[in-house]
Short mmCIF file of C-alpha atoms and ligand atoms in Angstrom, two decimals:
data_model
loop_
_atom_site.label_atom_id
_atom_site.label_comp_id
_atom_site.label_asym_id
_atom_site.label_seq_id
_atom_site.Cartn_x
_atom_site.Cartn_y
_atom_site.Cartn_z
CA MET A 875 0.01 0.10 -0.01
CA SER A 876 1.39 3.43 -0.77
CA LYS A 877 1.58 6.26 1.68
CA ALA A 878 -1.74 8.13 2.05
CA ILE A 879 -1.58 11.80 0.99
CA GLN A 880 -2.91 14.22 3.59
CA ALA A 881 -4.76 17.46 3.34
CA ILE A 882 -2.95 20.81 3.34
CA ARG A 883 -2.49 22.26 6.91
CA GLY A 884 -5.30 24.56 7.95
CA MET A 885 -7.64 23.19 5.29
CA ASN A 886 -10.45 21.06 6.68
CA ASP A 887 -12.64 18.34 5.28
CA LEU A 888 -16.22 18.86 6.09
CA LEU A 889 -17.86 15.48 6.73
CA PRO A 890 -21.54 14.85 6.38
CA GLU A 891 -22.28 14.73 10.06
CA ALA A 892 -20.90 18.18 10.74
CA LEU A 893 -22.40 19.53 7.45
CA SER A 894 -25.94 19.15 8.61
CA LEU A 895 -25.44 22.08 10.90
CA TRP A 896 -23.76 24.10 8.12
CA GLN A 897 -26.65 23.39 5.95
CA ARG A 898 -29.13 24.54 8.57
CA ILE A 899 -27.14 27.85 8.89
CA GLU A 900 -26.92 28.28 5.06
CA GLN A 901 -30.50 27.57 4.55
CA ALA A 902 -31.43 30.01 7.32
CA ALA A 903 -29.19 32.65 5.88
CA GLU A 904 -30.79 32.18 2.47
CA THR A 905 -34.26 32.49 3.95
CA VAL A 906 -33.40 35.58 5.80
CA LEU A 907 -31.51 37.30 2.94
CA THR A 908 -34.30 36.54 0.45
CA ALA A 909 -36.81 38.07 2.88
CA TYR A 910 -34.77 41.28 2.70
CA GLY A 911 -34.55 41.28 -1.09
CA TYR A 912 -30.87 40.21 -1.43
CA ARG A 913 -30.03 38.00 -4.42
CA GLU A 914 -27.10 35.53 -4.75
CA ILE A 915 -24.06 36.29 -6.91
CA ARG A 916 -21.19 33.81 -7.74
CA PHE A 917 -17.82 34.81 -9.00
CA PRO A 918 -14.41 33.07 -9.30
CA VAL A 919 -12.28 31.93 -6.36
CA ILE A 920 -9.17 33.22 -8.24
CA GLU A 921 -8.71 36.80 -9.41
CA LYS A 922 -5.77 38.89 -10.53
CA THR A 923 -3.51 39.71 -7.60
CA GLU A 924 -3.80 43.37 -8.39
CA LEU A 925 -7.58 43.31 -7.47
CA TYR A 926 -6.80 42.44 -3.81
CA LYS A 927 -3.75 44.64 -3.65
CA ARG A 928 -5.66 47.66 -4.76
CA SER A 929 -8.79 47.06 -2.75
CA ILE A 930 -7.55 45.53 0.55
CA GLY A 931 -4.58 47.72 0.72
CA GLU A 932 -0.86 46.98 0.48
CA VAL A 933 -0.11 47.50 4.23
CA THR A 934 -2.49 44.99 5.56
CA ASP A 935 -2.01 41.45 7.13
CA ILE A 936 -3.83 39.93 4.20
CA VAL A 937 -1.81 41.51 1.38
CA GLU A 938 1.50 41.53 3.30
CA LYS A 939 1.57 37.99 4.51
CA GLU A 940 -1.63 35.98 3.97
CA MET A 941 -2.41 35.66 0.33
CA TYR A 942 -1.95 32.55 -1.69
CA THR A 943 -0.48 34.17 -4.75
CA PHE A 944 1.08 32.24 -7.77
CA GLU A 945 1.95 32.68 -11.34
CA ASP A 946 -0.14 30.84 -13.79
CA ARG A 947 1.24 29.32 -17.00
CA ASN A 948 0.98 32.68 -18.73
CA GLY A 949 3.04 34.25 -16.21
CA ASP A 950 0.08 36.33 -14.80
CA SER A 951 0.05 36.76 -11.07
CA LEU A 952 -3.09 35.34 -9.55
CA THR A 953 -4.43 35.07 -6.02
CA LEU A 954 -6.86 32.75 -4.37
CA ARG A 955 -9.50 35.00 -2.95
CA PRO A 956 -8.85 36.00 0.72
CA GLU A 957 -12.28 37.68 0.99
CA GLY A 958 -15.26 38.26 -1.19
CA THR A 959 -15.92 41.97 -1.36
CA ALA A 960 -13.21 42.69 -3.92
CA GLY A 961 -14.50 40.01 -6.27
CA CYS A 962 -18.11 41.03 -5.75
CA VAL A 963 -17.37 44.62 -6.59
CA ARG A 964 -15.20 43.66 -9.61
CA ALA A 965 -18.06 41.46 -10.92
CA GLY A 966 -20.71 44.14 -10.18
CA VAL A 967 -18.64 46.82 -12.10
CA GLU A 968 -17.70 44.50 -14.96
CA ASN A 969 -21.31 43.47 -15.46
CA GLY A 970 -22.90 46.84 -15.03
CA LEU A 971 -24.79 45.94 -11.83
CA LEU A 972 -23.70 48.84 -9.80
CA HIS A 973 -24.27 51.79 -12.16
CA ASN A 974 -27.13 54.16 -11.01
CA GLN A 975 -29.08 51.59 -9.13
CA THR A 976 -29.29 49.94 -5.91
CA GLN A 977 -28.16 46.33 -5.64
CA ARG A 978 -28.50 43.85 -2.74
CA LEU A 979 -26.25 40.86 -3.14
CA TRP A 980 -24.97 37.87 -1.16
CA TYR A 981 -22.45 35.08 -1.91
CA ALA A 982 -21.03 32.14 0.06
CA GLY A 983 -17.96 30.10 -0.42
CA PRO A 984 -14.34 29.29 0.58
CA MET A 985 -11.74 32.00 1.15
CA PHE A 986 -8.03 31.38 1.53
CA ARG A 987 -5.51 33.07 3.88
CA HIS A 988 -2.12 31.66 4.83
CA GLU A 989 -2.54 32.31 8.57
CA ARG A 990 -1.25 30.31 11.48
CA PRO A 991 -3.93 27.58 11.87
CA GLN A 992 -5.66 27.41 15.24
CA LYS A 993 -9.15 26.94 16.54
CA GLY A 994 -11.36 29.34 14.59
CA ARG A 995 -8.67 30.37 12.25
CA TYR A 996 -7.92 28.20 9.11
CA ARG A 997 -6.24 28.62 5.80
CA GLN A 998 -9.35 27.63 3.81
CA PHE A 999 -12.43 28.94 5.58
CA HIS A 1000 -15.93 29.82 4.53
CA GLN A 1001 -17.81 32.99 4.54
CA ILE A 1002 -21.27 34.17 3.71
CA GLY A 1003 -20.88 37.76 2.45
CA VAL A 1004 -23.59 40.34 1.91
CA GLU A 1005 -23.18 43.57 0.11
CA ALA A 1006 -25.55 46.52 -0.59
CA PHE A 1007 -24.65 49.02 -3.26
CA GLY A 1008 -25.98 52.43 -4.18
CA ILE A 1009 -27.23 53.49 -0.74
CA GLY A 1010 -25.31 56.07 1.23
CA THR A 1011 -27.72 56.52 4.11
CA PRO A 1012 -27.56 54.76 7.51
CA ASP A 1013 -30.82 52.97 6.96
CA ILE A 1014 -28.96 50.35 4.94
CA ASP A 1015 -26.22 50.07 7.59
CA ALA A 1016 -29.07 49.26 10.08
CA GLU A 1017 -30.76 46.81 7.66
CA LEU A 1018 -27.49 44.93 7.31
CA ILE A 1019 -27.42 44.55 11.03
CA PHE A 1020 -31.01 43.58 11.25
CA VAL A 1021 -30.25 40.82 8.68
CA THR A 1022 -27.64 39.35 11.02
CA ALA A 1023 -29.77 39.76 14.10
CA ARG A 1024 -32.63 38.02 12.52
CA LEU A 1025 -30.32 35.15 11.46
CA TRP A 1026 -29.19 34.69 14.99
CA ARG A 1027 -32.85 34.60 16.10
CA LEU A 1028 -33.78 32.23 13.48
CA LEU A 1029 -31.03 29.84 14.47
CA GLY A 1030 -31.63 30.33 18.12
CA ILE A 1031 -28.03 31.65 18.63
CA ARG A 1032 -27.52 33.60 21.87
CA GLY A 1033 -24.72 35.61 23.50
CA LEU A 1034 -23.38 37.57 20.54
CA GLU A 1035 -22.55 41.16 21.30
CA LEU A 1036 -22.94 43.83 18.61
CA GLN A 1037 -20.06 46.27 18.64
CA ILE A 1038 -20.16 49.33 16.41
CA ASN A 1039 -18.00 52.25 15.51
CA SER A 1040 -17.49 54.87 12.92
CA LEU A 1041 -14.26 55.37 11.06
CA GLY A 1042 -15.48 58.80 9.55
CA THR A 1043 -14.71 60.02 6.10
CA PRO A 1044 -11.27 59.59 4.57
CA ALA A 1045 -10.54 63.28 5.29
CA ALA A 1046 -11.54 62.91 9.00
CA ARG A 1047 -9.50 59.73 9.21
CA ALA A 1048 -6.53 61.45 7.71
CA ARG A 1049 -6.70 64.14 10.46
CA TYR A 1050 -7.06 61.49 13.13
CA ARG A 1051 -4.16 59.64 11.55
CA GLN A 1052 -1.91 62.53 12.24
CA VAL A 1053 -2.98 62.67 15.95
CA LEU A 1054 -2.63 58.95 16.33
CA VAL A 1055 0.85 58.90 14.75
CA GLU A 1056 1.99 61.61 16.99
CA TYR A 1057 0.72 59.59 20.06
CA LEU A 1058 2.27 56.26 18.88
CA ARG A 1059 5.57 58.08 18.21
CA GLY A 1060 5.58 59.04 21.85
CA GLN A 1061 4.97 55.27 22.75
CA HIS A 1062 7.72 53.95 20.47
CA GLU A 1063 9.40 51.98 23.17
CA GLN A 1064 6.28 50.05 23.93
CA LEU A 1065 5.39 49.23 20.31
CA ASP A 1066 5.90 45.71 18.98
CA GLU A 1067 7.59 45.13 15.78
CA ASP A 1068 4.44 44.94 13.55
CA SER A 1069 3.10 48.09 15.06
CA ARG A 1070 6.27 49.98 14.42
CA ARG A 1071 6.11 48.91 10.75
CA ARG A 1072 2.44 49.90 10.55
CA LEU A 1073 3.14 53.31 12.15
CA ASP A 1074 4.27 54.54 8.79
CA GLY A 1075 2.16 52.52 6.31
CA ASN A 1076 -1.15 52.15 8.14
CA PRO A 1077 -1.17 53.47 11.65
CA LEU A 1078 -4.90 52.72 12.18
CA ARG A 1079 -4.16 49.08 12.04
CA VAL A 1080 -2.10 49.38 15.18
CA LEU A 1081 -5.45 49.64 16.98
CA ASP A 1082 -6.38 46.26 15.56
CA SER A 1083 -3.21 44.57 16.94
CA LYS A 1084 -3.99 41.48 18.92
CA HIS A 1085 -0.49 41.58 20.69
CA PRO A 1086 -1.09 41.49 24.50
CA ALA A 1087 1.76 44.03 25.09
CA MET A 1088 -0.05 46.43 22.77
CA GLN A 1089 -3.34 46.47 24.66
CA PRO A 1090 -2.46 49.25 27.24
CA VAL A 1091 -1.06 51.38 24.40
CA ILE A 1092 -4.30 50.88 22.45
CA ALA A 1093 -6.57 51.61 25.38
CA ALA A 1094 -4.89 54.93 26.12
CA ALA A 1095 -4.73 55.98 22.38
CA PRO A 1096 -6.70 59.07 21.34
CA SER A 1097 -10.15 58.17 20.21
CA LEU A 1098 -11.23 58.37 16.56
CA HIS A 1099 -14.74 59.44 17.76
CA GLU A 1100 -13.52 62.79 18.88
CA HIS A 1101 -12.13 63.46 15.27
CA LEU A 1102 -15.19 62.58 13.44
CA ASP A 1103 -16.56 64.95 10.88
CA GLU A 1104 -20.01 66.41 11.40
CA GLU A 1105 -21.74 64.25 8.79
CA SER A 1106 -20.23 61.08 9.87
CA ARG A 1107 -21.22 61.88 13.41
CA ARG A 1108 -24.85 62.38 12.30
CA HIS A 1109 -24.69 59.19 10.22
CA PHE A 1110 -23.64 57.27 13.31
CA GLU A 1111 -26.14 58.82 15.55
CA GLN A 1112 -28.88 57.88 13.06
CA LEU A 1113 -27.66 54.30 12.95
CA CYS A 1114 -27.68 54.11 16.73
CA ALA A 1115 -31.32 55.50 16.73
CA TYR A 1116 -32.38 52.79 14.22
CA LEU A 1117 -30.94 50.05 16.22
CA GLU A 1118 -32.58 51.35 19.35
CA ALA A 1119 -36.02 51.63 17.44
CA ALA A 1120 -35.58 47.90 16.53
CA ASN A 1121 -34.52 46.89 20.00
CA ILE A 1122 -31.11 45.73 18.95
CA PRO A 1123 -28.63 46.14 21.87
CA TYR A 1124 -25.26 47.36 20.87
CA ARG A 1125 -22.00 48.72 22.39
CA VAL A 1126 -19.96 51.46 20.85
CA ASN A 1127 -16.37 50.31 20.73
CA PRO A 1128 -14.37 53.42 19.82
CA ARG A 1129 -11.27 51.15 19.19
CA LEU A 1130 -13.06 48.96 16.67
CA VAL A 1131 -11.29 49.25 13.35
CA ARG A 1132 -11.38 46.74 10.54
CA GLY A 1133 -8.40 44.83 9.14
CA LEU A 1134 -9.09 46.04 5.67
CA ASP A 1135 -8.18 49.53 4.30
CA TYR A 1136 -11.41 50.24 2.49
CA TYR A 1137 -13.87 50.92 5.21
CA THR A 1138 -15.45 54.37 5.79
CA ARG A 1139 -17.94 55.42 8.45
CA THR A 1140 -19.83 52.46 9.99
CA VAL A 1141 -17.92 49.34 11.12
CA PHE A 1142 -19.47 46.60 13.17
CA GLU A 1143 -18.70 43.17 14.62
CA TRP A 1144 -20.73 40.45 16.34
CA VAL A 1145 -18.46 39.07 18.99
CA THR A 1146 -18.75 36.16 21.46
CA THR A 1147 -16.67 35.22 24.38
CA ASP A 1148 -17.56 31.51 23.93
CA LEU A 1149 -15.09 30.74 21.24
CA GLY A 1150 -11.88 31.71 22.90
CA ALA A 1151 -9.54 34.14 21.07
CA GLN A 1152 -11.25 33.89 17.76
CA GLY A 1153 -14.55 35.50 18.95
CA THR A 1154 -15.57 37.65 15.99
CA VAL A 1155 -18.27 35.63 14.11
CA CYS A 1156 -19.34 38.40 11.69
CA ALA A 1157 -17.84 41.71 10.68
CA GLY A 1158 -18.59 44.41 8.26
CA GLY A 1159 -19.23 48.06 7.62
CA ARG A 1160 -19.42 50.86 4.99
CA TYR A 1161 -16.88 51.11 2.14
CA ASP A 1162 -18.03 54.09 0.06
CA GLY A 1163 -14.70 54.53 -1.83
CA LEU A 1164 -14.13 50.98 -3.02
CA VAL A 1165 -16.38 50.85 -6.20
CA GLU A 1166 -14.59 53.88 -7.57
CA LEU A 1167 -11.15 52.62 -6.47
CA LEU A 1168 -11.84 49.54 -8.58
CA GLY A 1169 -12.84 51.47 -11.66
CA GLY A 1170 -16.50 51.89 -11.28
CA GLN A 1171 -18.52 55.11 -10.83
CA SER A 1172 -18.43 56.46 -7.33
CA THR A 1173 -21.03 54.34 -5.46
CA PRO A 1174 -21.77 54.13 -1.76
CA ALA A 1175 -21.72 50.57 -0.39
CA ALA A 1176 -21.85 48.66 2.81
CA GLY A 1177 -21.69 44.87 3.73
CA PHE A 1178 -20.49 42.26 5.96
CA ALA A 1179 -18.97 38.69 6.06
CA LEU A 1180 -19.74 35.98 8.59
CA GLY A 1181 -17.36 33.20 9.22
CA LEU A 1182 -19.12 29.81 8.89
CA GLU A 1183 -16.57 27.86 10.87
CA ARG A 1184 -16.98 30.20 13.85
CA LEU A 1185 -20.73 30.40 13.50
CA ALA A 1186 -21.09 26.56 13.28
CA GLU A 1187 -18.77 26.12 16.20
CA LEU A 1188 -20.88 28.50 18.24
CA ALA A 1189 -24.13 26.83 17.03
CA ALA A 1190 -22.75 23.39 17.93
CA LEU A 1191 -21.89 24.70 21.44
CA GLN A 1192 -25.34 25.93 21.87
CA GLN A 1193 -26.87 22.69 20.59
CA VAL A 1194 -28.56 24.25 17.61
CA ALA A 1195 -30.24 21.32 15.62
CA GLY A 1196 -28.80 20.49 12.25
CA ALA A 1197 -30.72 20.16 8.96
CA GLU A 1198 -30.25 16.39 8.85
CA ARG A 1199 -32.84 14.73 6.63
CA PRO A 1200 -32.22 11.05 6.75
CA PRO A 1201 -34.33 8.72 4.57
CA GLN A 1202 -37.85 8.10 5.75
CA VAL A 1203 -38.17 4.66 4.21
CA TYR A 1204 -35.59 1.84 3.69
CA VAL A 1205 -36.44 -0.63 0.91
CA ALA A 1206 -34.97 -4.03 1.55
CA PRO A 1207 -35.28 -6.45 -1.37
CA LEU A 1208 -34.70 -9.94 0.02
CA GLY A 1209 -33.44 -11.56 -3.20
CA GLU A 1210 -32.10 -11.00 -6.61
CA GLY A 1211 -33.60 -10.89 -10.10
CA LYS A 1212 -37.29 -10.12 -10.05
CA ILE A 1213 -37.24 -9.19 -6.36
CA ALA A 1214 -34.36 -6.70 -6.76
CA GLN A 1215 -36.01 -5.25 -9.78
CA GLN A 1216 -39.37 -4.72 -8.03
CA GLY A 1217 -37.28 -3.12 -5.19
CA LEU A 1218 -35.82 -0.53 -7.49
CA VAL A 1219 -39.22 0.15 -9.01
CA LEU A 1220 -40.96 0.54 -5.65
CA ALA A 1221 -38.23 2.85 -4.39
CA GLU A 1222 -38.80 5.13 -7.44
CA GLN A 1223 -42.44 5.05 -6.97
CA LEU A 1224 -41.98 6.20 -3.33
CA ARG A 1225 -39.66 8.99 -4.38
CA ASP A 1226 -42.33 9.99 -7.06
CA ALA A 1227 -44.69 10.39 -4.17
CA GLY A 1228 -42.20 12.84 -2.50
CA LEU A 1229 -40.65 10.51 0.12
CA ARG A 1230 -36.94 10.22 0.95
CA VAL A 1231 -36.08 6.67 0.21
CA GLU A 1232 -32.85 4.60 0.64
CA LEU A 1233 -32.68 1.45 -1.31
CA HIS A 1234 -30.58 -1.50 -0.01
CA CYS A 1235 -28.16 -2.43 -2.78
CA GLY A 1236 -25.86 -5.52 -2.83
CA GLY A 1237 -28.14 -8.12 -1.31
CA GLY A 1238 -27.65 -9.69 2.01
CA SER A 1239 -29.68 -11.45 4.76
CA LEU A 1240 -32.74 -10.04 6.37
CA LYS A 1241 -30.84 -9.46 9.54
CA SER A 1242 -28.08 -7.49 7.98
CA GLN A 1243 -30.56 -5.41 5.89
CA LEU A 1244 -32.59 -4.57 8.91
CA LYS A 1245 -29.47 -3.44 10.69
CA ARG A 1246 -28.63 -1.06 7.87
CA ALA A 1247 -32.28 0.15 7.81
CA ASP A 1248 -31.96 0.97 11.47
CA ARG A 1249 -28.69 2.78 11.03
CA SER A 1250 -30.08 4.79 8.05
CA GLY A 1251 -32.50 6.70 10.40
CA ALA A 1252 -35.55 5.65 8.41
CA ARG A 1253 -38.84 5.23 10.14
CA TYR A 1254 -40.10 2.39 7.93
CA ALA A 1255 -38.46 -0.57 6.44
CA LEU A 1256 -40.21 -2.28 3.40
CA LEU A 1257 -39.44 -5.91 3.19
CA LEU A 1258 -39.80 -7.54 -0.15
CA GLY A 1259 -39.20 -11.29 -0.46
CA GLU A 1260 -40.37 -14.24 -2.44
CA SER A 1261 -43.71 -14.68 -0.63
CA GLU A 1262 -44.59 -10.93 -0.76
CA LEU A 1263 -43.81 -10.72 -4.42
CA ALA A 1264 -45.98 -13.75 -5.21
CA VAL A 1265 -49.11 -11.78 -3.82
CA ALA A 1266 -47.89 -8.33 -4.97
CA GLN A 1267 -47.53 -7.03 -1.42
CA VAL A 1268 -44.83 -5.84 0.85
CA SER A 1269 -44.18 -6.08 4.55
CA VAL A 1270 -44.13 -2.74 6.22
CA LYS A 1271 -42.09 -2.67 9.40
CA ASN A 1272 -42.06 0.30 11.74
CA LEU A 1273 -38.48 0.68 12.92
CA ARG A 1274 -39.18 3.33 15.50
CA ALA A 1275 -42.33 1.98 17.30
CA ASP A 1276 -43.46 -1.37 18.59
CA GLU A 1277 -46.13 -2.13 16.01
CA PRO A 1278 -46.98 -5.36 14.39
CA GLN A 1279 -45.51 -5.77 10.91
CA GLN A 1280 -48.15 -5.21 8.23
CA LEU A 1281 -48.75 -6.51 4.68
CA VAL A 1282 -49.72 -3.86 2.23
CA ARG A 1283 -50.53 -4.16 -1.49
CA MET A 1284 -47.76 -2.96 -3.58
CA THR A 1285 -49.94 -0.38 -5.45
CA GLU A 1286 -51.01 1.14 -2.11
CA VAL A 1287 -47.73 1.38 -0.47
CA PRO A 1288 -46.99 4.98 -1.46
CA ALA A 1289 -50.36 6.32 -0.23
CA PHE A 1290 -50.08 4.27 2.98
CA LEU A 1291 -46.63 5.64 3.81
CA CYS A 1292 -47.40 9.15 2.79
CA ALA A 1293 -50.39 9.18 5.17
CA ARG A 1294 -48.25 7.90 7.98
CA LEU A 1295 -45.28 10.15 7.48
CA ALA A 1296 -47.10 13.34 6.72
CA GLY A 1297 -47.48 15.63 9.58
CA GLY A 1298 -45.27 13.60 11.83
CA PRO A 1299 -41.86 14.91 12.69
CA VAL A 1300 -39.54 14.55 9.69
CA GLN A 1301 -36.97 12.17 10.96
P1 ATP B 419 -9.67 38.33 12.54
O1 ATP B 419 -9.50 39.68 13.24
O2 ATP B 419 -10.27 37.37 13.38
O3 ATP B 419 -8.47 37.96 11.82
P2 ATP B 419 -10.61 39.59 10.16
O4 ATP B 419 -10.71 40.95 10.46
O5 ATP B 419 -9.25 39.12 9.35
O6 ATP B 419 -10.73 38.63 11.39
P3 ATP B 419 -12.69 39.61 8.08
O7 ATP B 419 -11.70 39.73 6.99
O8 ATP B 419 -13.44 40.77 8.48
O9 ATP B 419 -11.81 38.99 9.39
O10 ATP B 419 -13.63 38.32 7.93
C1 ATP B 419 -14.93 38.37 8.28
C2 ATP B 419 -15.07 37.07 9.26
O11 ATP B 419 -14.56 35.87 8.57
C3 ATP B 419 -14.42 37.03 10.48
O12 ATP B 419 -15.10 37.80 11.53
C4 ATP B 419 -14.29 35.61 10.90
O13 ATP B 419 -15.54 35.09 11.38
C5 ATP B 419 -14.10 35.06 9.51
N1 ATP B 419 -12.58 34.67 9.32
C6 ATP B 419 -11.63 35.52 8.95
N2 ATP B 419 -10.51 35.01 8.76
C7 ATP B 419 -10.79 33.66 9.17
C8 ATP B 419 -9.83 32.48 9.23
N3 ATP B 419 -8.66 32.52 8.89
N4 ATP B 419 -10.44 31.28 9.61
C9 ATP B 419 -11.75 31.28 9.87
N5 ATP B 419 -12.63 32.27 9.78
C10 ATP B 419 -12.07 33.49 9.45
MG1 MG B 420 -7.53 38.33 9.94
#
């Protein structure tokens, strides 16, 4: 036997058992997003490297050290998408979706970042991303937060805290940047290596440092809030009023900045203390300059991305039920030839009637087939042997209740099972 090849570090297989919870989350997200008028968009997982450099910013963790970048056979530099907003905007501009109109879009799929793998932090991870284009007012910022709050409600997820902040306009941020740089220069001795480097390129990112030694420096830093321009301040107050009107509790976190360069005004995160260090389940905000930066007409925009690994982990901790839908009926043909053939036909007829049916393939004894039937999760087993076939009937066995086995005419089996399975809990 040759040596088995293993997966790449930080890239996980998602097995059927765990996926039922993912599917529940994905279905809930689709339901909620559709209820707010968002439509799905799909775009490639690979783009030109330039797209991410330009949108995310050169002096960011992602572009500096996390991207999977390679040359293809033509010598073009390509990158596996580290996040979805850039690709979504690129696709929107290229296909004329963003010009003079509002557009509510969502997408889901894998993202790739070469980070140090740990709990809640992987090299291939999955996001559901939501973007709203063409609306500059804070009502859409609030709507995006309502979408997430409703999703948590629908899933029964508790204990997420909403943190919000405003980064102001680029001009206000530039003014604040000067004040911050001055302050950080005064703290030079305390700064870690990353922060020293960021001081010149992207000083706001120092506030996003996770380095423990940096926390007191960050806590004492001047607040961006005091440097907000008048309009951003009004925008933020409006957002707060909308959240209060909808009874969504929030905390203003004046140190909240996002890892990506392109945010303006509103930023928000949903954070939990239940997942250890990787507690941000969902993060987003406004990015009014990005569409223009990527070659479109100036278009206000806001969005968020939620991390499915972290949300699924939290949902599992809180015992949220998965979307598992095992077969309802297990068809057990107890023989070959005509019997096997009748088994195939019967299973098809049951599926025509809308039931979920697993057919036993490969033969075997009654005992072994019943064992598999039990393991499949089905409520009923249909036993089809010589004697049943001779009288065009099947034996119906309830696997989940103590009930006598019953002979039912072949032609009546679909109606018989539908009547019994309808209304009952879908098992
Ligand atoms: P963090 O501060 O945790 O590194 P980030 O600011 O880099 O997060 P975003 O780019 O805003 O994260 O991504 C949005 C969400 O995607 C995060 O809140 C998180 O739930 C998830 N996420 C980001 N990176 C990873 C990763 N490497 N593994 C798993 N989930 C991730
Ligand atoms: Mg990160």
